[in-house]
Amino acid sequence: MYYLAIAQCTQAVKNIEAWLNKAEEHAAAKNFDVGVLMTGRLAPDMKPFIYQVQSACDYLKAAAAWLSGQQPPKHEDTEQTIDEVRARIRKTVAFVESVAEAQYAGAAERRVSLSFAPAGKVLVGPDYLLQMTIPNVYFHVAMAFAVLRHNGVDVGKMDFLGPINWVDA
């Protein structure tokens, strides 16, 4: 269960790279700096696009680490350009894909401590995955998607879904 859930969230984060290509094409066609999209947001009190990608990556790598009995790698939040955002995604995906399915053995019993949890409280593996990881990865991926779409980038539902492994009937 853990391996498949993490693999599915990984695909959602990987899809962002294709959106970045479309963002560059859009900026070039409209003759503006693509960096404008990297700092774009939907509302004044919302975090910008780059933060949304950083957060999706952070929730993903943390889950892969904590649920496999490891410490998450530390990634500084210094990205400012589209290429740095791509690098963040690739670094995250490389770590997550380095965790073998067998390493998730015992994930259901693992306890995850979060800095904002009530004193003395933790989440166990299934609750961490279902209440924290999956919703947060999808929230931040969806917000990144919405920022690009709101700013005219030609992304749609199939871009959000990404590659689909069709097989013969």
PDB file of N, CA, C and O in Angstrom, residues 11-65:
ATOM      1  N   GLN A  11       4.233  10.387  -9.250  1.00  0.00           N
ATOM      2  CA  GLN A  11       3.811  10.705 -10.613  1.00  0.00           C
ATOM      3  C   GLN A  11       3.174  12.085 -10.676  1.00  0.00           C
ATOM      4  O   GLN A  11       3.418  12.845 -11.615  1.00  0.00           O
ATOM      5  N   ALA A  12       2.393  12.436  -9.671  1.00  0.00           N
ATOM      6  CA  ALA A  12       1.762  13.761  -9.652  1.00  0.00           C
ATOM      7  C   ALA A  12       2.819  14.861  -9.643  1.00  0.00           C
ATOM      8  O   ALA A  12       2.688  15.864 -10.351  1.00  0.00           O
ATOM      9  N   VAL A  13       3.873  14.674  -8.873  1.00  0.00           N
ATOM     10  CA  VAL A  13       4.951  15.670  -8.818  1.00  0.00           C
ATOM     11  C   VAL A  13       5.734  15.679 -10.126  1.00  0.00           C
ATOM     12  O   VAL A  13       6.082  16.748 -10.638  1.00  0.00           O
ATOM     13  N   LYS A  14       5.976  14.514 -10.689  1.00  0.00           N
ATOM     14  CA  LYS A  14       6.689  14.440 -11.974  1.00  0.00           C
ATOM     15  C   LYS A  14       5.931  15.180 -13.086  1.00  0.00           C
ATOM     16  O   LYS A  14       6.544  15.766 -13.975  1.00  0.00           O
ATOM     17  N   ASN A  15       4.607  15.149 -13.024  1.00  0.00           N
ATOM     18  CA  ASN A  15       3.800  15.807 -14.058  1.00  0.00           C
ATOM     19  C   ASN A  15       4.093  17.299 -14.137  1.00  0.00           C
ATOM     20  O   ASN A  15       3.943  17.911 -15.199  1.00  0.00           O
ATOM     21  N   ILE A  16       4.506  17.890 -13.038  1.00  0.00           N
ATOM     22  CA  ILE A  16       4.778  19.330 -13.019  1.00  0.00           C
ATOM     23  C   ILE A  16       5.852  19.699 -14.038  1.00  0.00           C
ATOM     24  O   ILE A  16       5.797  20.776 -14.632  1.00  0.00           O
ATOM     25  N   GLU A  17       6.801  18.798 -14.270  1.00  0.00           N
ATOM     26  CA  GLU A  17       7.863  19.110 -15.242  1.00  0.00           C
ATOM     27  C   GLU A  17       7.291  19.375 -16.631  1.00  0.00           C
ATOM     28  O   GLU A  17       7.748  20.285 -17.323  1.00  0.00           O
ATOM     29  N   ALA A  18       6.287  18.612 -17.038  1.00  0.00           N
ATOM     30  CA  ALA A  18       5.665  18.850 -18.345  1.00  0.00           C
ATOM     31  C   ALA A  18       4.955  20.203 -18.359  1.00  0.00           C
ATOM     32  O   ALA A  18       4.961  20.907 -19.370  1.00  0.00           O
ATOM     33  N   TRP A  19       4.369  20.575 -17.227  1.00  0.00           N
ATOM     34  CA  TRP A  19       3.705  21.880 -17.145  1.00  0.00           C
ATOM     35  C   TRP A  19       4.722  22.999 -17.266  1.00  0.00           C
ATOM     36  O   TRP A  19       4.427  24.055 -17.831  1.00  0.00           O
ATOM     37  N   LEU A  20       5.911  22.780 -16.727  1.00  0.00           N
ATOM     38  CA  LEU A  20       6.959  23.802 -16.819  1.00  0.00           C
ATOM     39  C   LEU A  20       7.345  24.040 -18.277  1.00  0.00           C
ATOM     40  O   LEU A  20       7.597  25.183 -18.676  1.00  0.00           O
ATOM     41  N   ASN A  21       7.379  22.971 -19.061  1.00  0.00           N
ATOM     42  CA  ASN A  21       7.655  23.125 -20.495  1.00  0.00           C
ATOM     43  C   ASN A  21       6.581  23.988 -21.151  1.00  0.00           C
ATOM     44  O   ASN A  21       6.884  24.889 -21.937  1.00  0.00           O
ATOM     45  N   LYS A  22       5.342  23.732 -20.816  1.00  0.00           N
ATOM     46  CA  LYS A  22       4.246  24.522 -21.374  1.00  0.00           C
ATOM     47  C   LYS A  22       4.297  25.968 -20.879  1.00  0.00           C
ATOM     48  O   LYS A  22       3.948  26.885 -21.609  1.00  0.00           O
ATOM     49  N   ALA A  23       4.729  26.155 -19.650  1.00  0.00           N
ATOM     50  CA  ALA A  23       4.864  27.510 -19.104  1.00  0.00           C
ATOM     51  C   ALA A  23       5.916  28.285 -19.895  1.00  0.00           C
ATOM     52  O   ALA A  23       5.720  29.460 -20.230  1.00  0.00           O
ATOM     53  N   GLU A  24       7.025  27.635 -20.216  1.00  0.00           N
ATOM     54  CA  GLU A  24       8.072  28.298 -21.017  1.00  0.00           C
ATOM     55  C   GLU A  24       7.550  28.646 -22.407  1.00  0.00           C
ATOM     56  O   GLU A  24       7.808  29.745 -22.908  1.00  0.00           O
ATOM     57  N   GLU A  25       6.836  27.713 -23.026  1.00  0.00           N
ATOM     58  CA  GLU A  25       6.273  27.970 -24.356  1.00  0.00           C
ATOM     59  C   GLU A  25       5.292  29.141 -24.318  1.00  0.00           C
ATOM     60  O   GLU A  25       5.305  29.996 -25.208  1.00  0.00           O
ATOM     61  N   HIS A  26       4.468  29.174 -23.298  1.00  0.00           N
ATOM     62  CA  HIS A  26       3.476  30.247 -23.157  1.00  0.00           C
ATOM     63  C   HIS A  26       4.174  31.600 -22.993  1.00  0.00           C
ATOM     64  O   HIS A  26       3.815  32.580 -23.664  1.00  0.00           O
ATOM     65  N   ALA A  27       5.169  31.641 -22.121  1.00  0.00           N
ATOM     66  CA  ALA A  27       5.893  32.895 -21.880  1.00  0.00           C
ATOM     67  C   ALA A  27       6.597  33.363 -23.157  1.00  0.00           C
ATOM     68  O   ALA A  27       6.579  34.558 -23.477  1.00  0.00           O
ATOM     69  N   ALA A  28       7.188  32.424 -23.884  1.00  0.00           N
ATOM     70  CA  ALA A  28       7.867  32.787 -25.127  1.00  0.00           C
ATOM     71  C   ALA A  28       6.868  33.313 -26.160  1.00  0.00           C
ATOM     72  O   ALA A  28       7.124  34.321 -26.821  1.00  0.00           O
ATOM     73  N   ALA A  29       5.732  32.644 -26.281  1.00  0.00           N
ATOM     74  CA  ALA A  29       4.715  33.058 -27.256  1.00  0.00           C
ATOM     75  C   ALA A  29       4.138  34.429 -26.920  1.00  0.00           C
ATOM     76  O   ALA A  29       3.799  35.198 -27.819  1.00  0.00           O
ATOM     77  N   LYS A  30       4.020  34.736 -25.653  1.00  0.00           N
ATOM     78  CA  LYS A  30       3.450  36.017 -25.213  1.00  0.00           C
ATOM     79  C   LYS A  30       4.528  37.061 -24.927  1.00  0.00           C
ATOM     80  O   LYS A  30       4.220  38.175 -24.507  1.00  0.00           O
ATOM     81  N   ASN A  31       5.792  36.654 -25.124  1.00  0.00           N
ATOM     82  CA  ASN A  31       6.933  37.557 -24.975  1.00  0.00           C
ATOM     83  C   ASN A  31       7.049  38.174 -23.568  1.00  0.00           C
ATOM     84  O   ASN A  31       7.132  39.384 -23.411  1.00  0.00           O
ATOM     85  N   PHE A  32       7.036  37.290 -22.551  1.00  0.00           N
ATOM     86  CA  PHE A  32       7.305  37.757 -21.186  1.00  0.00           C
ATOM     87  C   PHE A  32       8.223  36.764 -20.491  1.00  0.00           C
ATOM     88  O   PHE A  32       8.383  35.625 -20.935  1.00  0.00           O
ATOM     89  N   ASP A  33       8.830  37.184 -19.416  1.00  0.00           N
ATOM     90  CA  ASP A  33       9.761  36.358 -18.650  1.00  0.00           C
ATOM     91  C   ASP A  33       8.987  35.279 -17.903  1.00  0.00           C
ATOM     92  O   ASP A  33       8.081  35.573 -17.122  1.00  0.00           O
ATOM     93  N   VAL A  34       9.364  34.023 -18.099  1.00  0.00           N
ATOM     94  CA  VAL A  34       8.691  32.905 -17.448  1.00  0.00           C
ATOM     95  C   VAL A  34       8.796  32.991 -15.925  1.00  0.00           C
ATOM     96  O   VAL A  34       7.981  32.424 -15.203  1.00  0.00           O
ATOM     97  N   GLY A  35       9.757  33.762 -15.436  1.00  0.00           N
ATOM     98  CA  GLY A  35       9.894  33.961 -14.000  1.00  0.00           C
ATOM     99  C   GLY A  35       8.654  34.570 -13.363  1.00  0.00           C
ATOM    100  O   GLY A  35       8.394  34.355 -12.172  1.00  0.00           O
ATOM    101  N   VAL A  36       7.894  35.303 -14.158  1.00  0.00           N
ATOM    102  CA  VAL A  36       6.644  35.877 -13.663  1.00  0.00           C
ATOM    103  C   VAL A  36       5.709  34.759 -13.202  1.00  0.00           C
ATOM    104  O   VAL A  36       5.041  34.880 -12.171  1.00  0.00           O
ATOM    105  N   LEU A  37       5.686  33.656 -13.932  1.00  0.00           N
ATOM    106  CA  LEU A  37       4.831  32.536 -13.563  1.00  0.00           C
ATOM    107  C   LEU A  37       5.342  31.837 -12.308  1.00  0.00           C
ATOM    108  O   LEU A  37       4.556  31.298 -11.532  1.00  0.00           O
ATOM    109  N   MET A  38       6.640  31.838 -12.111  1.00  0.00           N
ATOM    110  CA  MET A  38       7.223  31.163 -10.940  1.00  0.00           C
ATOM    111  C   MET A  38       6.832  31.864  -9.639  1.00  0.00           C
ATOM    112  O   MET A  38       6.819  31.246  -8.578  1.00  0.00           O
ATOM    113  N   THR A  39       6.520  33.128  -9.733  1.00  0.00           N
ATOM    114  CA  THR A  39       6.108  33.877  -8.539  1.00  0.00           C
ATOM    115  C   THR A  39       4.600  34.131  -8.527  1.00  0.00           C
ATOM    116  O   THR A  39       4.106  34.833  -7.650  1.00  0.00           O
ATOM    117  N   GLY A  40       3.898  33.547  -9.492  1.00  0.00           N
ATOM    118  CA  GLY A  40       2.464  33.751  -9.592  1.00  0.00           C
ATOM    119  C   GLY A  40       1.703  33.109  -8.441  1.00  0.00           C
ATOM    120  O   GLY A  40       2.158  32.155  -7.817  1.00  0.00           O
ATOM    121  N   ARG A  41       0.547  33.682  -8.169  1.00  0.00           N
ATOM    122  CA  ARG A  41      -0.338  33.167  -7.115  1.00  0.00           C
ATOM    123  C   ARG A  41      -1.768  33.487  -7.507  1.00  0.00           C
ATOM    124  O   ARG A  41      -2.009  34.324  -8.361  1.00  0.00           O
ATOM    125  N   LEU A  42      -2.717  32.825  -6.864  1.00  0.00           N
ATOM    126  CA  LEU A  42      -4.130  33.048  -7.169  1.00  0.00           C
ATOM    127  C   LEU A  42      -4.755  34.140  -6.326  1.00  0.00           C
ATOM    128  O   LEU A  42      -5.756  34.728  -6.708  1.00  0.00           O
ATOM    129  N   ALA A  43      -4.199  34.371  -5.153  1.00  0.00           N
ATOM    130  CA  ALA A  43      -4.754  35.367  -4.233  1.00  0.00           C
ATOM    131  C   ALA A  43      -3.597  36.044  -3.510  1.00  0.00           C
ATOM    132  O   ALA A  43      -2.518  35.453  -3.360  1.00  0.00           O
ATOM    133  N   PRO A  44      -3.791  37.274  -3.061  1.00  0.00           N
ATOM    134  CA  PRO A  44      -2.702  38.013  -2.412  1.00  0.00           C
ATOM    135  C   PRO A  44      -2.113  37.313  -1.192  1.00  0.00           C
ATOM    136  O   PRO A  44      -0.922  37.434  -0.930  1.00  0.00           O
ATOM    137  N   ASP A  45      -2.936  36.557  -0.457  1.00  0.00           N
ATOM    138  CA  ASP A  45      -2.426  35.891   0.744  1.00  0.00           C
ATOM    139  C   ASP A  45      -1.978  34.449   0.496  1.00  0.00           C
ATOM    140  O   ASP A  45      -1.692  33.707   1.422  1.00  0.00           O
ATOM    141  N   MET A  46      -1.895  34.066  -0.766  1.00  0.00           N
ATOM    142  CA  MET A  46      -1.493  32.716  -1.142  1.00  0.00           C
ATOM    143  C   MET A  46       0.008  32.681  -1.404  1.00  0.00           C
ATOM    144  O   MET A  46       0.587  33.645  -1.889  1.00  0.00           O
ATOM    145  N   LYS A  47       0.630  31.549  -1.090  1.00  0.00           N
ATOM    146  CA  LYS A  47       2.044  31.365  -1.413  1.00  0.00           C
ATOM    147  C   LYS A  47       2.188  31.185  -2.923  1.00  0.00           C
ATOM    148  O   LYS A  47       1.293  30.660  -3.591  1.00  0.00           O
ATOM    149  N   PRO A  48       3.339  31.592  -3.489  1.00  0.00           N
ATOM    150  CA  PRO A  48       3.522  31.542  -4.946  1.00  0.00           C
ATOM    151  C   PRO A  48       3.767  30.130  -5.490  1.00  0.00           C
ATOM    152  O   PRO A  48       3.975  29.181  -4.738  1.00  0.00           O
ATOM    153  N   PHE A  49       3.773  30.050  -6.797  1.00  0.00           N
ATOM    154  CA  PHE A  49       3.968  28.798  -7.521  1.00  0.00           C
ATOM    155  C   PHE A  49       5.166  28.017  -6.990  1.00  0.00           C
ATOM    156  O   PHE A  49       5.057  26.820  -6.727  1.00  0.00           O
ATOM    157  N   ILE A  50       6.320  28.673  -6.866  1.00  0.00           N
ATOM    158  CA  ILE A  50       7.520  27.957  -6.424  1.00  0.00           C
ATOM    159  C   ILE A  50       7.288  27.299  -5.068  1.00  0.00           C
ATOM    160  O   ILE A  50       7.657  26.141  -4.866  1.00  0.00           O
ATOM    161  N   TYR A  51       6.665  27.993  -4.151  1.00  0.00           N
ATOM    162  CA  TYR A  51       6.371  27.420  -2.832  1.00  0.00           C
ATOM    163  C   TYR A  51       5.480  26.183  -2.969  1.00  0.00           C
ATOM    164  O   TYR A  51       5.664  25.194  -2.248  1.00  0.00           O
ATOM    165  N   GLN A  52       4.503  26.230  -3.864  1.00  0.00           N
ATOM    166  CA  GLN A  52       3.604  25.089  -4.049  1.00  0.00           C
ATOM    167  C   GLN A  52       4.384  23.860  -4.491  1.00  0.00           C
ATOM    168  O   GLN A  52       4.164  22.752  -3.987  1.00  0.00           O
ATOM    169  N   VAL A  53       5.330  24.049  -5.400  1.00  0.00           N
ATOM    170  CA  VAL A  53       6.144  22.929  -5.868  1.00  0.00           C
ATOM    171  C   VAL A  53       7.063  22.444  -4.740  1.00  0.00           C
ATOM    172  O   VAL A  53       7.189  21.232  -4.509  1.00  0.00           O
ATOM    173  N   GLN A  54       7.699  23.362  -4.043  1.00  0.00           N
ATOM    174  CA  GLN A  54       8.556  22.978  -2.918  1.00  0.00           C
ATOM    175  C   GLN A  54       7.780  22.155  -1.896  1.00  0.00           C
ATOM    176  O   GLN A  54       8.268  21.131  -1.403  1.00  0.00           O
ATOM    177  N   SER A  55       6.583  22.601  -1.571  1.00  0.00           N
ATOM    178  CA  SER A  55       5.777  21.911  -0.563  1.00  0.00           C
ATOM    179  C   SER A  55       5.351  20.529  -1.027  1.00  0.00           C
ATOM    180  O   SER A  55       5.406  19.564  -0.249  1.00  0.00           O
ATOM    181  N   ALA A  56       4.918  20.399  -2.277  1.00  0.00           N
ATOM    182  CA  ALA A  56       4.556  19.076  -2.802  1.00  0.00           C
ATOM    183  C   ALA A  56       5.759  18.145  -2.713  1.00  0.00           C
ATOM    184  O   ALA A  56       5.632  16.990  -2.275  1.00  0.00           O
ATOM    185  N   CYS A  57       6.914  18.649  -3.089  1.00  0.00           N
ATOM    186  CA  CYS A  57       8.147  17.852  -3.009  1.00  0.00           C
ATOM    187  C   CYS A  57       8.467  17.479  -1.566  1.00  0.00           C
ATOM    188  O   CYS A  57       8.838  16.338  -1.271  1.00  0.00           O
ATOM    189  N   ASP A  58       8.316  18.422  -0.652  1.00  0.00           N
ATOM    190  CA  ASP A  58       8.634  18.161   0.760  1.00  0.00           C
ATOM    191  C   ASP A  58       7.731  17.094   1.356  1.00  0.00           C
ATOM    192  O   ASP A  58       8.200  16.202   2.072  1.00  0.00           O
ATOM    193  N   TYR A  59       6.440  17.166   1.105  1.00  0.00           N
ATOM    194  CA  TYR A  59       5.523  16.148   1.642  1.00  0.00           C
ATOM    195  C   TYR A  59       5.838  14.783   1.055  1.00  0.00           C
ATOM    196  O   TYR A  59       5.781  13.768   1.755  1.00  0.00           O
ATOM    197  N   LEU A  60       6.177  14.740  -0.225  1.00  0.00           N
ATOM    198  CA  LEU A  60       6.483  13.483  -0.883  1.00  0.00           C
ATOM    199  C   LEU A  60       7.758  12.854  -0.327  1.00  0.00           C
ATOM    200  O   LEU A  60       7.769  11.688   0.060  1.00  0.00           O
ATOM    201  N   LYS A  61       8.842  13.612  -0.267  1.00  0.00           N
ATOM    202  CA  LYS A  61      10.105  13.039   0.211  1.00  0.00           C
ATOM    203  C   LYS A  61      10.030  12.674   1.684  1.00  0.00           C
ATOM    204  O   LYS A  61      10.605  11.682   2.120  1.00  0.00           O
ATOM    205  N   ALA A  62       9.290  13.452   2.463  1.00  0.00           N
ATOM    206  CA  ALA A  62       9.134  13.144   3.887  1.00  0.00           C
ATOM    207  C   ALA A  62       8.408  11.815   4.066  1.00  0.00           C
ATOM    208  O   ALA A  62       8.802  10.987   4.892  1.00  0.00           O
ATOM    209  N   ALA A  63       7.351  11.608   3.299  1.00  0.00           N
ATOM    210  CA  ALA A  63       6.602  10.353   3.420  1.00  0.00           C
ATOM    211  C   ALA A  63       7.460   9.166   3.025  1.00  0.00           C
ATOM    212  O   ALA A  63       7.473   8.141   3.720  1.00  0.00           O
ATOM    213  N   ALA A  64       8.170   9.291   1.919  1.00  0.00           N
ATOM    214  CA  ALA A  64       9.035   8.183   1.502  1.00  0.00           C
ATOM    215  C   ALA A  64      10.057   7.875   2.585  1.00  0.00           C
ATOM    216  O   ALA A  64      10.343   6.708   2.872  1.00  0.00           O
ATOM    217  N   ALA A  65      10.596   8.914   3.187  1.00  0.00           N
ATOM    218  CA  ALA A  65      11.606   8.716   4.225  1.00  0.00           C
ATOM    219  C   ALA A  65      10.995   8.146   5.500  1.00  0.00           C
ATOM    220  O   ALA A  65      11.398   7.077   5.975  1.00  0.00           O
TER     221      ALA A  65
END
